[in-house]
Amino acid sequence: DFHLAHGGKMVAFAGWSLPVQYRDSHVDSHLHTRQHCSLFDVSHMLQTKIFGSDRVKMMESLVVGDIAELKPNQGTLSLFTNEAGGILDDLIVTNTSEGHLYVVSNAGCREKDLTLMQDRVRELQNTGGDIGLEVMDNALLALQGPTAAQVLQAGVTDDLRKLPFMTSAVMEVFGVSGCRVTRCGYTGEDGVEISVPAAEAVRLATALLENPEVKLAGLAARDSLRLEAGLCLYGNDID
């Protein structure tokens, strides 16, 4: 309803209904992101928590990244691989200071990613491993562009200059508590992805849009921004 109210043109994507663009043209949205900042709803992405003392061992058995060496609240872009070393999906793994791994992977690969992780969790549990998995029902909002940090700073008490690329922190954002803010995004610009309790997503998006710097952008701009920046997409550039 929020997207339709803002002129979103909805399309089917990986079992979700998502806005491909809004009232602005695709090119205008693309350029606005490069010059100011845009808000993307990426809630379709799969968000999971991996907890237990064997969480790093479990994740390192599935991805090519060095998860053990991640500092608290530091993340890395990595790849799920199959037994032959072929790529199943790309994902971001964050080692949170709250004692779990926070994993964000692609909606189009949701079922196989989840099966892969759940099967490995069961294997470890069956051999006495201390491991668990929880699928999060949070929404995910990406604020992307050169003025993103300036816009967000007005709504948080944390100093965002102390949140470098690929690190995250849990904070209150424009009055919404329990948000995980990660300095990342898939547009080639500075920006953040905000994991927000689903019931508060519209409230947070509305608060962000009150700043004239911020405009909504859809899947079309997300694709062209990614492509222009040379960022690979699973199933398109990575297979």
PDB file of C-alpha atoms in Angstrom:
ATOM      1  CA  ASP A   1       0.000   0.000   0.000  1.00  0.00           C
ATOM      2  CA  PHE A   2       2.876   2.375   0.836  1.00  0.00           C
ATOM      3  CA  HIS A   3       4.497   1.817  -2.570  1.00  0.00           C
ATOM      4  CA  LEU A   4       1.217   2.229  -4.472  1.00  0.00           C
ATOM      5  CA  ALA A   5       0.454   5.436  -2.575  1.00  0.00           C
ATOM      6  CA  HIS A   6       3.802   6.813  -3.774  1.00  0.00           C
ATOM      7  CA  GLY A   7       3.180   5.878  -7.424  1.00  0.00           C
ATOM      8  CA  GLY A   8       5.085   2.591  -7.388  1.00  0.00           C
ATOM      9  CA  LYS A   9       4.733   0.439 -10.517  1.00  0.00           C
ATOM     10  CA  MET A  10       4.616  -3.050  -9.044  1.00  0.00           C
ATOM     11  CA  VAL A  11       6.099  -6.166 -10.654  1.00  0.00           C
ATOM     12  CA  ALA A  12       6.417  -9.798  -9.578  1.00  0.00           C
ATOM     13  CA  PHE A  13       9.898 -10.717  -8.344  1.00  0.00           C
ATOM     14  CA  ALA A  14      10.918 -13.960  -6.602  1.00  0.00           C
ATOM     15  CA  GLY A  15       7.446 -14.386  -5.149  1.00  0.00           C
ATOM     16  CA  TRP A  16       7.234 -10.765  -3.995  1.00  0.00           C
ATOM     17  CA  SER A  17       5.444  -7.732  -5.434  1.00  0.00           C
ATOM     18  CA  LEU A  18       8.072  -4.997  -5.775  1.00  0.00           C
ATOM     19  CA  PRO A  19       8.211  -1.480  -7.245  1.00  0.00           C
ATOM     20  CA  VAL A  20      10.235  -1.379 -10.469  1.00  0.00           C
ATOM     21  CA  GLN A  21      10.014   2.434 -10.424  1.00  0.00           C
ATOM     22  CA  TYR A  22       7.928   5.291  -8.986  1.00  0.00           C
ATOM     23  CA  ARG A  23       6.604   8.512 -10.559  1.00  0.00           C
ATOM     24  CA  ASP A  24      10.101   9.614 -11.583  1.00  0.00           C
ATOM     25  CA  SER A  25      11.661   8.003 -14.629  1.00  0.00           C
ATOM     26  CA  HIS A  26      14.195   5.214 -14.159  1.00  0.00           C
ATOM     27  CA  VAL A  27      17.020   7.521 -15.343  1.00  0.00           C
ATOM     28  CA  ASP A  28      15.957  10.316 -12.972  1.00  0.00           C
ATOM     29  CA  SER A  29      15.982   7.863 -10.036  1.00  0.00           C
ATOM     30  CA  HIS A  30      19.420   6.594 -11.064  1.00  0.00           C
ATOM     31  CA  LEU A  31      20.881  10.106 -11.260  1.00  0.00           C
ATOM     32  CA  HIS A  32      19.202  11.226  -8.032  1.00  0.00           C
ATOM     33  CA  THR A  33      20.914   8.344  -6.218  1.00  0.00           C
ATOM     34  CA  ARG A  34      24.278   9.411  -7.646  1.00  0.00           C
ATOM     35  CA  GLN A  35      23.802  13.079  -6.703  1.00  0.00           C
ATOM     36  CA  HIS A  36      21.651  13.006  -3.540  1.00  0.00           C
ATOM     37  CA  CYS A  37      20.181   9.854  -1.976  1.00  0.00           C
ATOM     38  CA  SER A  38      17.418   7.361  -2.637  1.00  0.00           C
ATOM     39  CA  LEU A  39      15.435   4.975  -0.476  1.00  0.00           C
ATOM     40  CA  PHE A  40      15.094   1.379  -1.706  1.00  0.00           C
ATOM     41  CA  ASP A  41      12.809  -1.196  -0.086  1.00  0.00           C
ATOM     42  CA  VAL A  42      14.886  -4.397  -0.105  1.00  0.00           C
ATOM     43  CA  SER A  43      12.758  -6.237   2.459  1.00  0.00           C
ATOM     44  CA  HIS A  44      12.516  -9.210   0.087  1.00  0.00           C
ATOM     45  CA  MET A  45      16.128 -10.113   0.946  1.00  0.00           C
ATOM     46  CA  LEU A  46      16.528 -13.136   3.242  1.00  0.00           C
ATOM     47  CA  GLN A  47      17.757 -12.127   6.721  1.00  0.00           C
ATOM     48  CA  THR A  48      18.880 -14.838   9.131  1.00  0.00           C
ATOM     49  CA  LYS A  49      20.596 -15.096  12.505  1.00  0.00           C
ATOM     50  CA  ILE A  50      23.055 -17.933  13.222  1.00  0.00           C
ATOM     51  CA  PHE A  51      23.761 -18.406  16.918  1.00  0.00           C
ATOM     52  CA  GLY A  52      25.591 -20.843  19.209  1.00  0.00           C
ATOM     53  CA  SER A  53      29.291 -21.390  19.891  1.00  0.00           C
ATOM     54  CA  ASP A  54      29.712 -23.306  16.581  1.00  0.00           C
ATOM     55  CA  ARG A  55      28.245 -20.495  14.427  1.00  0.00           C
ATOM     56  CA  VAL A  56      31.592 -19.515  12.847  1.00  0.00           C
ATOM     57  CA  LYS A  57      32.518 -23.147  12.155  1.00  0.00           C
ATOM     58  CA  MET A  58      29.117 -23.705  10.541  1.00  0.00           C
ATOM     59  CA  MET A  59      29.299 -20.586   8.331  1.00  0.00           C
ATOM     60  CA  GLU A  60      32.908 -21.202   7.292  1.00  0.00           C
ATOM     61  CA  SER A  61      31.868 -24.676   6.082  1.00  0.00           C
ATOM     62  CA  LEU A  62      29.485 -23.022   3.586  1.00  0.00           C
ATOM     63  CA  VAL A  63      31.196 -19.801   2.457  1.00  0.00           C
ATOM     64  CA  VAL A  64      34.612 -18.779   1.140  1.00  0.00           C
ATOM     65  CA  GLY A  65      34.994 -15.832   3.545  1.00  0.00           C
ATOM     66  CA  ASP A  66      37.200 -15.662   6.650  1.00  0.00           C
ATOM     67  CA  ILE A  67      34.419 -15.295   9.225  1.00  0.00           C
ATOM     68  CA  ALA A  68      36.630 -16.097  12.245  1.00  0.00           C
ATOM     69  CA  GLU A  69      38.735 -12.983  11.670  1.00  0.00           C
ATOM     70  CA  LEU A  70      35.793 -10.543  11.503  1.00  0.00           C
ATOM     71  CA  LYS A  71      35.873  -7.991  14.322  1.00  0.00           C
ATOM     72  CA  PRO A  72      32.688  -7.413  16.362  1.00  0.00           C
ATOM     73  CA  ASN A  73      30.051  -5.768  14.114  1.00  0.00           C
ATOM     74  CA  GLN A  74      32.210  -6.155  10.997  1.00  0.00           C
ATOM     75  CA  GLY A  75      30.783  -7.806   7.887  1.00  0.00           C
ATOM     76  CA  THR A  76      32.081  -9.271   4.642  1.00  0.00           C
ATOM     77  CA  LEU A  77      30.663  -9.992   1.214  1.00  0.00           C
ATOM     78  CA  SER A  78      31.074 -13.707   0.520  1.00  0.00           C
ATOM     79  CA  LEU A  79      29.755 -16.640  -1.511  1.00  0.00           C
ATOM     80  CA  PHE A  80      27.829 -19.786  -0.665  1.00  0.00           C
ATOM     81  CA  THR A  81      29.479 -22.644  -2.560  1.00  0.00           C
ATOM     82  CA  ASN A  82      28.430 -26.188  -3.389  1.00  0.00           C
ATOM     83  CA  GLU A  83      30.562 -29.277  -2.692  1.00  0.00           C
ATOM     84  CA  ALA A  84      32.403 -28.799  -6.001  1.00  0.00           C
ATOM     85  CA  GLY A  85      33.212 -25.161  -5.228  1.00  0.00           C
ATOM     86  CA  GLY A  86      30.584 -23.767  -7.612  1.00  0.00           C
ATOM     87  CA  ILE A  87      28.705 -20.621  -6.577  1.00  0.00           C
ATOM     88  CA  LEU A  88      25.196 -20.951  -5.108  1.00  0.00           C
ATOM     89  CA  ASP A  89      24.655 -17.308  -4.091  1.00  0.00           C
ATOM     90  CA  ASP A  90      26.408 -14.186  -2.860  1.00  0.00           C
ATOM     91  CA  LEU A  91      25.676 -12.913   0.650  1.00  0.00           C
ATOM     92  CA  ILE A  92      26.855 -10.620   3.430  1.00  0.00           C
ATOM     93  CA  VAL A  93      27.840 -12.093   6.804  1.00  0.00           C
ATOM     94  CA  THR A  94      28.227  -9.815   9.843  1.00  0.00           C
ATOM     95  CA  ASN A  95      29.790 -10.928  13.120  1.00  0.00           C
ATOM     96  CA  THR A  96      27.564  -9.046  15.571  1.00  0.00           C
ATOM     97  CA  SER A  97      28.584  -8.038  19.079  1.00  0.00           C
ATOM     98  CA  GLU A  98      25.287  -9.556  20.275  1.00  0.00           C
ATOM     99  CA  GLY A  99      26.654 -13.103  19.906  1.00  0.00           C
ATOM    100  CA  HIS A 100      25.202 -14.144  16.546  1.00  0.00           C
ATOM    101  CA  LEU A 101      26.038 -13.951  12.848  1.00  0.00           C
ATOM    102  CA  TYR A 102      23.697 -11.739  10.821  1.00  0.00           C
ATOM    103  CA  VAL A 103      23.325 -13.036   7.262  1.00  0.00           C
ATOM    104  CA  VAL A 104      21.685 -11.253   4.313  1.00  0.00           C
ATOM    105  CA  SER A 105      21.244 -13.214   1.069  1.00  0.00           C
ATOM    106  CA  ASN A 106      19.159 -12.984  -2.099  1.00  0.00           C
ATOM    107  CA  ALA A 107      15.385 -13.396  -2.271  1.00  0.00           C
ATOM    108  CA  GLY A 108      15.612 -15.317  -5.548  1.00  0.00           C
ATOM    109  CA  CYS A 109      17.766 -17.915  -3.778  1.00  0.00           C
ATOM    110  CA  ARG A 110      15.788 -17.935  -0.533  1.00  0.00           C
ATOM    111  CA  GLU A 111      14.722 -21.599  -0.596  1.00  0.00           C
ATOM    112  CA  LYS A 112      18.094 -23.076  -1.547  1.00  0.00           C
ATOM    113  CA  ASP A 113      20.015 -20.739   0.806  1.00  0.00           C
ATOM    114  CA  LEU A 114      17.744 -21.618   3.695  1.00  0.00           C
ATOM    115  CA  THR A 115      17.892 -25.352   2.911  1.00  0.00           C
ATOM    116  CA  LEU A 116      21.699 -25.183   2.714  1.00  0.00           C
ATOM    117  CA  MET A 117      21.984 -23.465   6.101  1.00  0.00           C
ATOM    118  CA  GLN A 118      19.272 -25.531   7.825  1.00  0.00           C
ATOM    119  CA  ASP A 119      20.793 -28.822   6.612  1.00  0.00           C
ATOM    120  CA  ARG A 120      24.228 -27.843   7.949  1.00  0.00           C
ATOM    121  CA  VAL A 121      22.719 -26.716  11.267  1.00  0.00           C
ATOM    122  CA  ARG A 122      20.989 -30.103  11.618  1.00  0.00           C
ATOM    123  CA  GLU A 123      24.202 -31.977  10.758  1.00  0.00           C
ATOM    124  CA  LEU A 124      26.091 -30.113  13.476  1.00  0.00           C
ATOM    125  CA  GLN A 125      23.251 -30.487  15.993  1.00  0.00           C
ATOM    126  CA  ASN A 126      23.183 -34.261  15.350  1.00  0.00           C
ATOM    127  CA  THR A 127      26.870 -34.493  16.262  1.00  0.00           C
ATOM    128  CA  GLY A 128      26.465 -32.434  19.443  1.00  0.00           C
ATOM    129  CA  GLY A 129      27.164 -29.026  17.939  1.00  0.00           C
ATOM    130  CA  ASP A 130      25.982 -25.815  19.644  1.00  0.00           C
ATOM    131  CA  ILE A 131      24.202 -24.110  16.745  1.00  0.00           C
ATOM    132  CA  GLY A 132      20.842 -22.578  15.864  1.00  0.00           C
ATOM    133  CA  LEU A 133      19.221 -20.625  13.052  1.00  0.00           C
ATOM    134  CA  GLU A 134      16.447 -18.033  13.107  1.00  0.00           C
ATOM    135  CA  VAL A 135      14.783 -16.461  10.053  1.00  0.00           C
ATOM    136  CA  MET A 136      14.181 -12.787  10.801  1.00  0.00           C
ATOM    137  CA  ASP A 137      10.938 -11.122   9.766  1.00  0.00           C
ATOM    138  CA  ASN A 138      12.469  -7.628   9.744  1.00  0.00           C
ATOM    139  CA  ALA A 139      12.047  -5.263   6.826  1.00  0.00           C
ATOM    140  CA  LEU A 140      15.203  -3.939   5.140  1.00  0.00           C
ATOM    141  CA  LEU A 141      15.513  -0.359   3.881  1.00  0.00           C
ATOM    142  CA  ALA A 142      18.531   0.824   1.872  1.00  0.00           C
ATOM    143  CA  LEU A 143      19.347   4.542   1.959  1.00  0.00           C
ATOM    144  CA  GLN A 144      21.922   5.091  -0.779  1.00  0.00           C
ATOM    145  CA  GLY A 145      23.789   8.092  -2.142  1.00  0.00           C
ATOM    146  CA  PRO A 146      26.394  10.732  -1.239  1.00  0.00           C
ATOM    147  CA  THR A 147      24.070  12.515   1.224  1.00  0.00           C
ATOM    148  CA  ALA A 148      22.719   9.326   2.881  1.00  0.00           C
ATOM    149  CA  ALA A 149      24.842   9.610   6.042  1.00  0.00           C
ATOM    150  CA  GLN A 150      23.953  13.284   6.464  1.00  0.00           C
ATOM    151  CA  VAL A 151      20.228  12.480   6.142  1.00  0.00           C
ATOM    152  CA  LEU A 152      20.424   9.577   8.588  1.00  0.00           C
ATOM    153  CA  GLN A 153      22.556  11.468  11.121  1.00  0.00           C
ATOM    154  CA  ALA A 154      19.586  13.747  11.860  1.00  0.00           C
ATOM    155  CA  GLY A 155      17.656  10.731  13.173  1.00  0.00           C
ATOM    156  CA  VAL A 156      20.293   8.909  15.256  1.00  0.00           C
ATOM    157  CA  THR A 157      22.389   9.733  18.323  1.00  0.00           C
ATOM    158  CA  ASP A 158      25.352   7.566  17.230  1.00  0.00           C
ATOM    159  CA  ASP A 159      28.139   9.327  15.309  1.00  0.00           C
ATOM    160  CA  LEU A 160      27.959   7.796  11.818  1.00  0.00           C
ATOM    161  CA  ARG A 161      31.557   8.880  11.144  1.00  0.00           C
ATOM    162  CA  LYS A 162      32.458   6.028  13.520  1.00  0.00           C
ATOM    163  CA  LEU A 163      30.548   3.545  11.345  1.00  0.00           C
ATOM    164  CA  PRO A 164      32.951   2.732   8.469  1.00  0.00           C
ATOM    165  CA  PHE A 165      32.121   0.671   5.378  1.00  0.00           C
ATOM    166  CA  MET A 166      30.939  -2.908   6.137  1.00  0.00           C
ATOM    167  CA  THR A 167      30.371  -2.325   9.843  1.00  0.00           C
ATOM    168  CA  SER A 168      27.050  -2.150  11.680  1.00  0.00           C
ATOM    169  CA  ALA A 169      25.480  -1.095  14.958  1.00  0.00           C
ATOM    170  CA  VAL A 170      22.083  -1.464  16.611  1.00  0.00           C
ATOM    171  CA  MET A 171      20.509   1.933  17.262  1.00  0.00           C
ATOM    172  CA  GLU A 172      17.299   3.926  17.392  1.00  0.00           C
ATOM    173  CA  VAL A 173      16.543   5.539  14.011  1.00  0.00           C
ATOM    174  CA  PHE A 174      14.027   8.404  13.871  1.00  0.00           C
ATOM    175  CA  GLY A 175      12.349   7.080  17.015  1.00  0.00           C
ATOM    176  CA  VAL A 176      12.284   3.429  15.884  1.00  0.00           C
ATOM    177  CA  SER A 177      14.290   1.306  18.313  1.00  0.00           C
ATOM    178  CA  GLY A 178      16.056  -1.979  17.609  1.00  0.00           C
ATOM    179  CA  CYS A 179      17.305  -1.121  14.106  1.00  0.00           C
ATOM    180  CA  ARG A 180      20.558  -2.622  12.821  1.00  0.00           C
ATOM    181  CA  VAL A 181      22.275  -0.017  10.638  1.00  0.00           C
ATOM    182  CA  THR A 182      24.980  -1.393   8.315  1.00  0.00           C
ATOM    183  CA  ARG A 183      27.254   0.871   6.247  1.00  0.00           C
ATOM    184  CA  CYS A 184      26.804  -0.884   2.916  1.00  0.00           C
ATOM    185  CA  GLY A 185      24.513  -1.148  -0.102  1.00  0.00           C
ATOM    186  CA  TYR A 186      24.576  -2.356  -3.659  1.00  0.00           C
ATOM    187  CA  THR A 187      24.644   0.879  -5.684  1.00  0.00           C
ATOM    188  CA  GLY A 188      28.307   1.887  -5.661  1.00  0.00           C
ATOM    189  CA  GLU A 189      27.495   4.865  -3.398  1.00  0.00           C
ATOM    190  CA  ASP A 190      27.945   5.544   0.297  1.00  0.00           C
ATOM    191  CA  GLY A 191      24.893   4.557   2.276  1.00  0.00           C
ATOM    192  CA  VAL A 192      23.315   2.222   4.773  1.00  0.00           C
ATOM    193  CA  GLU A 193      20.984  -0.734   4.956  1.00  0.00           C
ATOM    194  CA  ILE A 194      18.607  -0.569   7.922  1.00  0.00           C
ATOM    195  CA  SER A 195      17.128  -3.794   9.276  1.00  0.00           C
ATOM    196  CA  VAL A 196      13.950  -2.600  10.987  1.00  0.00           C
ATOM    197  CA  PRO A 197      11.116  -4.415  12.801  1.00  0.00           C
ATOM    198  CA  ALA A 198       8.528  -5.015  10.061  1.00  0.00           C
ATOM    199  CA  ALA A 199       5.711  -3.237  11.897  1.00  0.00           C
ATOM    200  CA  GLU A 200       7.798  -0.016  11.969  1.00  0.00           C
ATOM    201  CA  ALA A 201       9.053  -0.060   8.360  1.00  0.00           C
ATOM    202  CA  VAL A 202       6.456   2.326   6.913  1.00  0.00           C
ATOM    203  CA  ARG A 203       6.921   4.740   9.821  1.00  0.00           C
ATOM    204  CA  LEU A 204      10.688   4.803   9.276  1.00  0.00           C
ATOM    205  CA  ALA A 205      10.416   5.135   5.485  1.00  0.00           C
ATOM    206  CA  THR A 206       7.960   8.025   5.910  1.00  0.00           C
ATOM    207  CA  ALA A 207      10.332   9.782   8.327  1.00  0.00           C
ATOM    208  CA  LEU A 208      13.252   9.445   5.893  1.00  0.00           C
ATOM    209  CA  LEU A 209      11.176  10.801   2.994  1.00  0.00           C
ATOM    210  CA  GLU A 210      10.450  14.001   4.933  1.00  0.00           C
ATOM    211  CA  ASN A 211      13.967  15.119   3.959  1.00  0.00           C
ATOM    212  CA  PRO A 212      13.883  16.648   0.430  1.00  0.00           C
ATOM    213  CA  GLU A 213      17.231  14.945  -0.332  1.00  0.00           C
ATOM    214  CA  VAL A 214      15.470  11.554  -0.258  1.00  0.00           C
ATOM    215  CA  LYS A 215      13.383  10.059  -3.060  1.00  0.00           C
ATOM    216  CA  LEU A 216      12.061   6.536  -3.476  1.00  0.00           C
ATOM    217  CA  ALA A 217      13.813   4.373  -6.083  1.00  0.00           C
ATOM    218  CA  GLY A 218      12.826   0.980  -7.447  1.00  0.00           C
ATOM    219  CA  LEU A 219      14.317  -2.188  -8.893  1.00  0.00           C
ATOM    220  CA  ALA A 220      15.166  -0.604 -12.262  1.00  0.00           C
ATOM    221  CA  ALA A 221      17.486   1.987 -10.709  1.00  0.00           C
ATOM    222  CA  ARG A 222      18.925  -0.617  -8.336  1.00  0.00           C
ATOM    223  CA  ASP A 223      19.875  -2.763 -11.340  1.00  0.00           C
ATOM    224  CA  SER A 224      21.395   0.048 -13.416  1.00  0.00           C
ATOM    225  CA  LEU A 225      23.309   1.516 -10.450  1.00  0.00           C
ATOM    226  CA  ARG A 226      24.728  -1.915  -9.652  1.00  0.00           C
ATOM    227  CA  LEU A 227      25.659  -2.481 -13.278  1.00  0.00           C
ATOM    228  CA  GLU A 228      27.319   0.943 -13.632  1.00  0.00           C
ATOM    229  CA  ALA A 229      29.377   0.275 -10.488  1.00  0.00           C
ATOM    230  CA  GLY A 230      30.418  -3.176 -11.762  1.00  0.00           C
ATOM    231  CA  LEU A 231      28.782  -5.020  -8.847  1.00  0.00           C
ATOM    232  CA  CYS A 232      27.833  -8.594  -9.721  1.00  0.00           C
ATOM    233  CA  LEU A 233      24.361 -10.073  -9.269  1.00  0.00           C
ATOM    234  CA  TYR A 234      23.782 -13.759  -8.641  1.00  0.00           C
ATOM    235  CA  GLY A 235      22.018 -15.519 -11.520  1.00  0.00           C
ATOM    236  CA  ASN A 236      22.835 -12.643 -13.866  1.00  0.00           C
ATOM    237  CA  ASP A 237      26.594 -11.984 -13.725  1.00  0.00           C
ATOM    238  CA  ILE A 238      27.477 -14.777 -11.267  1.00  0.00           C
ATOM    239  CA  ASP A 239      26.489 -18.371 -12.052  1.00  0.00           C
TER     240      ASP A 239
END
